[in-house]
């Protein structure tokens, strides 16, 4: 995974997109669910941040390695 890019581990169908662009996500949160070979696979955020871009919609077919979403780190707030 490149910085903040979540990619599809397999070819399959996106059955659910659990976040919207701009949503805050924590490491381990499910971003999307992929169905492949009759299995549902959760695509989870690997780090906390904000969903900067959601590259798929429910019902989309994706290839292995295709970008699902980009998670940008949360900006540090100055005191």
PDB file of N, CA and C in Angstrom:
ATOM      1  N   UNK A   1       0.838  -1.186   0.000  1.00  0.00           N
ATOM      2  CA  UNK A   1       0.000   0.000   0.000  1.00  0.00           C
ATOM      3  C   UNK A   1       0.878   1.243   0.000  1.00  0.00           C
ATOM      4  N   UNK A   2       0.664   2.120  -0.996  1.00  0.00           N
ATOM      5  CA  UNK A   2       1.337   3.413  -0.991  1.00  0.00           C
ATOM      6  C   UNK A   2       0.713   4.238   0.132  1.00  0.00           C
ATOM      7  N   UNK A   3       1.328   5.353   0.452  1.00  0.00           N
ATOM      8  CA  UNK A   3       0.820   6.168   1.556  1.00  0.00           C
ATOM      9  C   UNK A   3      -0.669   6.427   1.430  1.00  0.00           C
ATOM     10  N   UNK A   4      -1.445   5.823   2.314  1.00  0.00           N
ATOM     11  CA  UNK A   4      -2.869   6.085   2.403  1.00  0.00           C
ATOM     12  C   UNK A   4      -3.730   5.500   1.307  1.00  0.00           C
ATOM     13  N   UNK A   5      -3.175   4.720   0.379  1.00  0.00           N
ATOM     14  CA  UNK A   5      -3.973   4.151  -0.707  1.00  0.00           C
ATOM     15  C   UNK A   5      -4.389   2.734  -0.336  1.00  0.00           C
ATOM     16  N   UNK A   6      -5.699   2.494  -0.337  1.00  0.00           N
ATOM     17  CA  UNK A   6      -6.228   1.157  -0.088  1.00  0.00           C
ATOM     18  C   UNK A   6      -6.538   0.518  -1.431  1.00  0.00           C
ATOM     19  N   UNK A   7      -5.959  -0.656  -1.681  1.00  0.00           N
ATOM     20  CA  UNK A   7      -6.135  -1.344  -2.956  1.00  0.00           C
ATOM     21  C   UNK A   7      -6.894  -2.644  -2.765  1.00  0.00           C
ATOM     22  N   UNK A   8      -7.536  -3.084  -3.836  1.00  0.00           N
ATOM     23  CA  UNK A   8      -8.274  -4.339  -3.801  1.00  0.00           C
ATOM     24  C   UNK A   8      -7.299  -5.510  -3.768  1.00  0.00           C
ATOM     25  N   UNK A   9      -7.504  -6.446  -2.824  1.00  0.00           N
ATOM     26  CA  UNK A   9      -6.616  -7.604  -2.756  1.00  0.00           C
ATOM     27  C   UNK A   9      -6.932  -8.652  -3.820  1.00  0.00           C
ATOM     28  N   UNK A  10      -8.158  -8.608  -4.369  1.00  0.00           N
ATOM     29  CA  UNK A  10      -8.611  -9.591  -5.355  1.00  0.00           C
ATOM     30  C   UNK A  10      -9.533  -8.917  -6.361  1.00  0.00           C
ATOM     31  N   UNK A  11      -9.787  -9.588  -7.465  1.00  0.00           N
ATOM     32  CA  UNK A  11     -10.812  -9.151  -8.406  1.00  0.00           C
ATOM     33  C   UNK A  11     -12.167  -9.500  -7.805  1.00  0.00           C
ATOM     34  N   UNK A  12     -13.115  -8.573  -7.883  1.00  0.00           N
ATOM     35  CA  UNK A  12     -14.425  -8.850  -7.318  1.00  0.00           C
ATOM     36  C   UNK A  12     -15.387  -7.693  -7.477  1.00  0.00           C
ATOM     37  N   UNK A  13     -16.483  -7.779  -6.745  1.00  0.00           N
ATOM     38  CA  UNK A  13     -17.572  -6.819  -6.802  1.00  0.00           C
ATOM     39  C   UNK A  13     -17.639  -6.036  -5.496  1.00  0.00           C
ATOM     40  N   UNK A  14     -17.714  -4.724  -5.588  1.00  0.00           N
ATOM     41  CA  UNK A  14     -17.896  -3.888  -4.390  1.00  0.00           C
ATOM     42  C   UNK A  14     -19.370  -3.978  -4.000  1.00  0.00           C
ATOM     43  N   UNK A  15     -19.639  -4.571  -2.836  1.00  0.00           N
ATOM     44  CA  UNK A  15     -21.028  -4.719  -2.388  1.00  0.00           C
ATOM     45  C   UNK A  15     -21.443  -3.636  -1.394  1.00  0.00           C
ATOM     46  N   UNK A  16     -20.463  -2.987  -0.765  1.00  0.00           N
ATOM     47  CA  UNK A  16     -20.788  -1.905   0.173  1.00  0.00           C
ATOM     48  C   UNK A  16     -19.614  -0.943   0.270  1.00  0.00           C
ATOM     49  N   UNK A  17     -19.936   0.338   0.274  1.00  0.00           N
ATOM     50  CA  UNK A  17     -18.954   1.376   0.581  1.00  0.00           C
ATOM     51  C   UNK A  17     -19.406   1.975   1.904  1.00  0.00           C
ATOM     52  N   UNK A  18     -18.577   1.842   2.926  1.00  0.00           N
ATOM     53  CA  UNK A  18     -18.987   2.182   4.288  1.00  0.00           C
ATOM     54  C   UNK A  18     -18.656   3.612   4.703  1.00  0.00           C
ATOM     55  N   UNK A  19     -17.872   4.327   3.910  1.00  0.00           N
ATOM     56  CA  UNK A  19     -17.507   5.709   4.249  1.00  0.00           C
ATOM     57  C   UNK A  19     -17.732   6.611   3.046  1.00  0.00           C
ATOM     58  N   UNK A  20     -17.809   7.885   3.318  1.00  0.00           N
ATOM     59  CA  UNK A  20     -17.958   8.897   2.275  1.00  0.00           C
ATOM     60  C   UNK A  20     -16.709   9.773   2.282  1.00  0.00           C
ATOM     61  N   UNK A  21     -16.460  10.430   1.162  1.00  0.00           N
ATOM     62  CA  UNK A  21     -15.331  11.359   1.116  1.00  0.00           C
ATOM     63  C   UNK A  21     -15.495  12.405   2.212  1.00  0.00           C
ATOM     64  N   UNK A  22     -14.410  12.650   2.924  1.00  0.00           N
ATOM     65  CA  UNK A  22     -14.420  13.621   4.013  1.00  0.00           C
ATOM     66  C   UNK A  22     -14.640  13.009   5.384  1.00  0.00           C
ATOM     67  N   UNK A  23     -15.111  11.765   5.437  1.00  0.00           N
ATOM     68  CA  UNK A  23     -15.338  11.100   6.728  1.00  0.00           C
ATOM     69  C   UNK A  23     -14.016  10.807   7.427  1.00  0.00           C
ATOM     70  N   UNK A  24     -14.015  10.917   8.735  1.00  0.00           N
ATOM     71  CA  UNK A  24     -12.853  10.504   9.535  1.00  0.00           C
ATOM     72  C   UNK A  24     -12.909   8.983   9.678  1.00  0.00           C
ATOM     73  N   UNK A  25     -11.757   8.341   9.567  1.00  0.00           N
ATOM     74  CA  UNK A  25     -11.670   6.898   9.753  1.00  0.00           C
ATOM     75  C   UNK A  25     -10.544   6.582  10.716  1.00  0.00           C
ATOM     76  N   UNK A  26     -10.726   5.519  11.474  1.00  0.00           N
ATOM     77  CA  UNK A  26      -9.684   5.047  12.389  1.00  0.00           C
ATOM     78  C   UNK A  26      -9.064   3.794  11.791  1.00  0.00           C
ATOM     79  N   UNK A  27      -7.835   3.526  12.174  1.00  0.00           N
ATOM     80  CA  UNK A  27      -7.176   2.298  11.726  1.00  0.00           C
ATOM     81  C   UNK A  27      -8.056   1.115  12.095  1.00  0.00           C
ATOM     82  N   UNK A  28      -8.301   0.237  11.131  1.00  0.00           N
ATOM     83  CA  UNK A  28      -9.136  -0.929  11.368  1.00  0.00           C
ATOM     84  C   UNK A  28     -10.585  -0.759  10.971  1.00  0.00           C
ATOM     85  N   UNK A  29     -11.024   0.477  10.702  1.00  0.00           N
ATOM     86  CA  UNK A  29     -12.398   0.697  10.249  1.00  0.00           C
ATOM     87  C   UNK A  29     -12.592   0.104   8.863  1.00  0.00           C
ATOM     88  N   UNK A  30     -13.756  -0.484   8.621  1.00  0.00           N
ATOM     89  CA  UNK A  30     -14.075  -1.003   7.292  1.00  0.00           C
ATOM     90  C   UNK A  30     -14.429   0.167   6.381  1.00  0.00           C
ATOM     91  N   UNK A  31     -13.743   0.239   5.255  1.00  0.00           N
ATOM     92  CA  UNK A  31     -13.983   1.285   4.265  1.00  0.00           C
ATOM     93  C   UNK A  31     -14.940   0.767   3.188  1.00  0.00           C
ATOM     94  N   UNK A  32     -14.761  -0.492   2.783  1.00  0.00           N
ATOM     95  CA  UNK A  32     -15.615  -1.094   1.760  1.00  0.00           C
ATOM     96  C   UNK A  32     -15.629  -2.606   1.957  1.00  0.00           C
ATOM     97  N   UNK A  33     -16.630  -3.246   1.352  1.00  0.00           N
ATOM     98  CA  UNK A  33     -16.708  -4.701   1.369  1.00  0.00           C
ATOM     99  C   UNK A  33     -16.706  -5.197  -0.065  1.00  0.00           C
ATOM    100  N   UNK A  34     -15.811  -6.138  -0.321  1.00  0.00           N
ATOM    101  CA  UNK A  34     -15.606  -6.725  -1.645  1.00  0.00           C
ATOM    102  C   UNK A  34     -16.098  -8.164  -1.625  1.00  0.00           C
ATOM    103  N   UNK A  35     -16.843  -8.559  -2.645  1.00  0.00           N
ATOM    104  CA  UNK A  35     -17.249  -9.961  -2.771  1.00  0.00           C
ATOM    105  C   UNK A  35     -16.419 -10.587  -3.883  1.00  0.00           C
ATOM    106  N   UNK A  36     -15.737 -11.660  -3.544  1.00  0.00           N
ATOM    107  CA  UNK A  36     -14.907 -12.366  -4.515  1.00  0.00           C
ATOM    108  C   UNK A  36     -15.019 -13.858  -4.236  1.00  0.00           C
ATOM    109  N   UNK A  37     -15.324 -14.625  -5.252  1.00  0.00           N
ATOM    110  CA  UNK A  37     -15.450 -16.087  -5.116  1.00  0.00           C
ATOM    111  C   UNK A  37     -16.406 -16.454  -3.976  1.00  0.00           C
ATOM    112  N   UNK A  38     -17.527 -15.733  -3.887  1.00  0.00           N
ATOM    113  CA  UNK A  38     -18.577 -15.950  -2.891  1.00  0.00           C
ATOM    114  C   UNK A  38     -18.146 -15.652  -1.460  1.00  0.00           C
ATOM    115  N   UNK A  39     -17.026 -14.982  -1.292  1.00  0.00           N
ATOM    116  CA  UNK A  39     -16.569 -14.546   0.028  1.00  0.00           C
ATOM    117  C   UNK A  39     -16.676 -13.035   0.114  1.00  0.00           C
ATOM    118  N   UNK A  40     -17.033 -12.531   1.283  1.00  0.00           N
ATOM    119  CA  UNK A  40     -17.028 -11.086   1.508  1.00  0.00           C
ATOM    120  C   UNK A  40     -15.751 -10.724   2.245  1.00  0.00           C
ATOM    121  N   UNK A  41     -15.031  -9.766   1.698  1.00  0.00           N
ATOM    122  CA  UNK A  41     -13.745  -9.346   2.248  1.00  0.00           C
ATOM    123  C   UNK A  41     -13.853  -7.875   2.635  1.00  0.00           C
ATOM    124  N   UNK A  42     -13.567  -7.569   3.899  1.00  0.00           N
ATOM    125  CA  UNK A  42     -13.585  -6.182   4.367  1.00  0.00           C
ATOM    126  C   UNK A  42     -12.274  -5.508   3.991  1.00  0.00           C
ATOM    127  N   UNK A  43     -12.381  -4.352   3.360  1.00  0.00           N
ATOM    128  CA  UNK A  43     -11.219  -3.527   3.054  1.00  0.00           C
ATOM    129  C   UNK A  43     -11.141  -2.520   4.193  1.00  0.00           C
ATOM    130  N   UNK A  44     -10.090  -2.617   4.996  1.00  0.00           N
ATOM    131  CA  UNK A  44      -9.993  -1.819   6.220  1.00  0.00           C
ATOM    132  C   UNK A  44      -8.908  -0.765   6.109  1.00  0.00           C
ATOM    133  N   UNK A  45      -9.152   0.360   6.780  1.00  0.00           N
ATOM    134  CA  UNK A  45      -8.147   1.420   6.848  1.00  0.00           C
ATOM    135  C   UNK A  45      -6.951   0.915   7.641  1.00  0.00           C
ATOM    136  N   UNK A  46      -5.767   1.176   7.148  1.00  0.00           N
ATOM    137  CA  UNK A  46      -4.555   0.731   7.839  1.00  0.00           C
ATOM    138  C   UNK A  46      -4.012   1.799   8.780  1.00  0.00           C
ATOM    139  N   UNK A  47      -4.545   3.008   8.666  1.00  0.00           N
ATOM    140  CA  UNK A  47      -4.125   4.103   9.545  1.00  0.00           C
ATOM    141  C   UNK A  47      -5.306   5.052   9.718  1.00  0.00           C
ATOM    142  N   UNK A  48      -5.271   5.820  10.778  1.00  0.00           N
ATOM    143  CA  UNK A  48      -6.314   6.811  11.003  1.00  0.00           C
ATOM    144  C   UNK A  48      -6.112   7.991  10.073  1.00  0.00           C
ATOM    145  N   UNK A  49      -7.222   8.621   9.711  1.00  0.00           N
ATOM    146  CA  UNK A  49      -7.146   9.790   8.836  1.00  0.00           C
ATOM    147  C   UNK A  49      -8.523  10.183   8.356  1.00  0.00           C
ATOM    148  N   UNK A  50      -8.544  10.790   7.191  1.00  0.00           N
ATOM    149  CA  UNK A  50      -9.787  11.251   6.574  1.00  0.00           C
ATOM    150  C   UNK A  50      -9.869  10.643   5.182  1.00  0.00           C
ATOM    151  N   UNK A  51     -11.061  10.193   4.794  1.00  0.00           N
ATOM    152  CA  UNK A  51     -11.254   9.628   3.460  1.00  0.00           C
ATOM    153  C   UNK A  51     -11.152  10.765   2.443  1.00  0.00           C
ATOM    154  N   UNK A  52      -9.993  10.871   1.811  1.00  0.00           N
ATOM    155  CA  UNK A  52      -9.753  11.957   0.860  1.00  0.00           C
ATOM    156  C   UNK A  52     -10.417  11.676  -0.483  1.00  0.00           C
ATOM    157  N   UNK A  53     -10.465  10.386  -0.867  1.00  0.00           N
ATOM    158  CA  UNK A  53     -11.070  10.016  -2.148  1.00  0.00           C
ATOM    159  C   UNK A  53     -11.590   8.590  -2.062  1.00  0.00           C
ATOM    160  N   UNK A  54     -12.833   8.401  -2.478  1.00  0.00           N
ATOM    161  CA  UNK A  54     -13.404   7.068  -2.613  1.00  0.00           C
ATOM    162  C   UNK A  54     -13.480   6.815  -4.117  1.00  0.00           C
ATOM    163  N   UNK A  55     -12.749   5.810  -4.582  1.00  0.00           N
ATOM    164  CA  UNK A  55     -12.588   5.592  -6.020  1.00  0.00           C
ATOM    165  C   UNK A  55     -13.587   4.590  -6.597  1.00  0.00           C
ATOM    166  N   UNK A  56     -14.460   4.022  -5.775  1.00  0.00           N
ATOM    167  CA  UNK A  56     -15.414   3.014  -6.240  1.00  0.00           C
ATOM    168  C   UNK A  56     -16.815   3.330  -5.721  1.00  0.00           C
ATOM    169  N   UNK A  57     -17.787   2.675  -6.348  1.00  0.00           N
ATOM    170  CA  UNK A  57     -19.180   2.757  -5.907  1.00  0.00           C
ATOM    171  C   UNK A  57     -19.697   1.342  -5.708  1.00  0.00           C
ATOM    172  N   UNK A  58     -20.755   1.210  -4.941  1.00  0.00           N
ATOM    173  CA  UNK A  58     -21.382  -0.100  -4.783  1.00  0.00           C
ATOM    174  C   UNK A  58     -21.809  -0.600  -6.158  1.00  0.00           C
ATOM    175  N   UNK A  59     -21.508  -1.874  -6.437  1.00  0.00           N
ATOM    176  CA  UNK A  59     -21.850  -2.459  -7.726  1.00  0.00           C
ATOM    177  C   UNK A  59     -20.708  -2.448  -8.728  1.00  0.00           C
ATOM    178  N   UNK A  60     -19.618  -1.734  -8.413  1.00  0.00           N
ATOM    179  CA  UNK A  60     -18.458  -1.694  -9.310  1.00  0.00           C
ATOM    180  C   UNK A  60     -17.679  -2.999  -9.255  1.00  0.00           C
ATOM    181  N   UNK A  61     -17.211  -3.452 -10.415  1.00  0.00           N
ATOM    182  CA  UNK A  61     -16.257  -4.563 -10.483  1.00  0.00           C
ATOM    183  C   UNK A  61     -14.864  -3.949 -10.401  1.00  0.00           C
ATOM    184  N   UNK A  62     -13.997  -4.559  -9.608  1.00  0.00           N
ATOM    185  CA  UNK A  62     -12.633  -4.058  -9.464  1.00  0.00           C
ATOM    186  C   UNK A  62     -11.641  -5.182  -9.733  1.00  0.00           C
ATOM    187  N   UNK A  63     -10.463  -4.804 -10.181  1.00  0.00           N
ATOM    188  CA  UNK A  63      -9.377  -5.744 -10.405  1.00  0.00           C
ATOM    189  C   UNK A  63      -8.448  -5.740  -9.204  1.00  0.00           C
ATOM    190  N   UNK A  64      -7.683  -6.800  -9.064  1.00  0.00           N
ATOM    191  CA  UNK A  64      -6.667  -6.867  -8.011  1.00  0.00           C
ATOM    192  C   UNK A  64      -5.727  -5.673  -8.178  1.00  0.00           C
ATOM    193  N   UNK A  65      -5.463  -4.986  -7.080  1.00  0.00           N
ATOM    194  CA  UNK A  65      -4.558  -3.849  -7.093  1.00  0.00           C
ATOM    195  C   UNK A  65      -5.203  -2.514  -7.432  1.00  0.00           C
ATOM    196  N   UNK A  66      -6.468  -2.532  -7.831  1.00  0.00           N
ATOM    197  CA  UNK A  66      -7.165  -1.287  -8.156  1.00  0.00           C
ATOM    198  C   UNK A  66      -7.409  -0.480  -6.889  1.00  0.00           C
ATOM    199  N   UNK A  67      -7.287   0.828  -6.978  1.00  0.00           N
ATOM    200  CA  UNK A  67      -7.500   1.704  -5.829  1.00  0.00           C
ATOM    201  C   UNK A  67      -8.967   1.685  -5.410  1.00  0.00           C
ATOM    202  N   UNK A  68      -9.183   1.470  -4.109  1.00  0.00           N
ATOM    203  CA  UNK A  68     -10.520   1.517  -3.517  1.00  0.00           C
ATOM    204  C   UNK A  68     -10.752   2.901  -2.907  1.00  0.00           C
ATOM    205  N   UNK A  69      -9.772   3.377  -2.149  1.00  0.00           N
ATOM    206  CA  UNK A  69      -9.895   4.669  -1.474  1.00  0.00           C
ATOM    207  C   UNK A  69      -8.515   5.206  -1.133  1.00  0.00           C
ATOM    208  N   UNK A  70      -8.476   6.495  -0.869  1.00  0.00           N
ATOM    209  CA  UNK A  70      -7.256   7.138  -0.381  1.00  0.00           C
ATOM    210  C   UNK A  70      -7.570   7.773   0.959  1.00  0.00           C
ATOM    211  N   UNK A  71      -6.746   7.443   1.950  1.00  0.00           N
ATOM    212  CA  UNK A  71      -6.919   7.979   3.298  1.00  0.00           C
ATOM    213  C   UNK A  71      -5.790   8.975   3.566  1.00  0.00           C
ATOM    214  N   UNK A  72      -6.169  10.216   3.825  1.00  0.00           N
ATOM    215  CA  UNK A  72      -5.178  11.254   4.128  1.00  0.00           C
ATOM    216  C   UNK A  72      -5.028  11.354   5.637  1.00  0.00           C
ATOM    217  N   UNK A  73      -3.798  11.571   6.113  1.00  0.00           N
ATOM    218  CA  UNK A  73      -3.616  11.717   7.564  1.00  0.00           C
ATOM    219  C   UNK A  73      -4.362  12.953   8.070  1.00  0.00           C
ATOM    220  N   UNK A  74      -4.844  12.859   9.296  1.00  0.00           N
ATOM    221  CA  UNK A  74      -5.488  14.019   9.911  1.00  0.00           C
ATOM    222  C   UNK A  74      -4.460  15.090  10.144  1.00  0.00           C
ATOM    223  N   UNK A  75      -4.824  16.311   9.832  1.00  0.00           N
ATOM    224  CA  UNK A  75      -3.883  17.412  10.024  1.00  0.00           C
ATOM    225  C   UNK A  75      -3.725  17.685  11.516  1.00  0.00           C
ATOM    226  N   UNK A  76      -2.515  17.931  11.920  1.00  0.00           N
ATOM    227  CA  UNK A  76      -2.243  18.246  13.320  1.00  0.00           C
ATOM    228  C   UNK A  76      -2.762  19.648  13.589  1.00  0.00           C
ATOM    229  N   UNK A  77      -3.569  19.765  14.625  1.00  0.00           N
ATOM    230  CA  UNK A  77      -4.113  21.068  14.978  1.00  0.00           C
ATOM    231  C   UNK A  77      -3.121  21.813  15.854  1.00  0.00           C
ATOM    232  N   UNK A  78      -2.897  23.073  15.486  1.00  0.00           N
ATOM    233  CA  UNK A  78      -1.971  23.906  16.277  1.00  0.00           C
ATOM    234  C   UNK A  78      -2.686  24.414  17.514  1.00  0.00           C
ATOM    235  N   UNK A  79      -1.915  24.572  18.584  1.00  0.00           N
ATOM    236  CA  UNK A  79      -2.487  25.071  19.847  1.00  0.00           C
ATOM    237  C   UNK A  79      -2.345  26.545  19.960  1.00  0.00           C
TER     238      UNK A  79
END
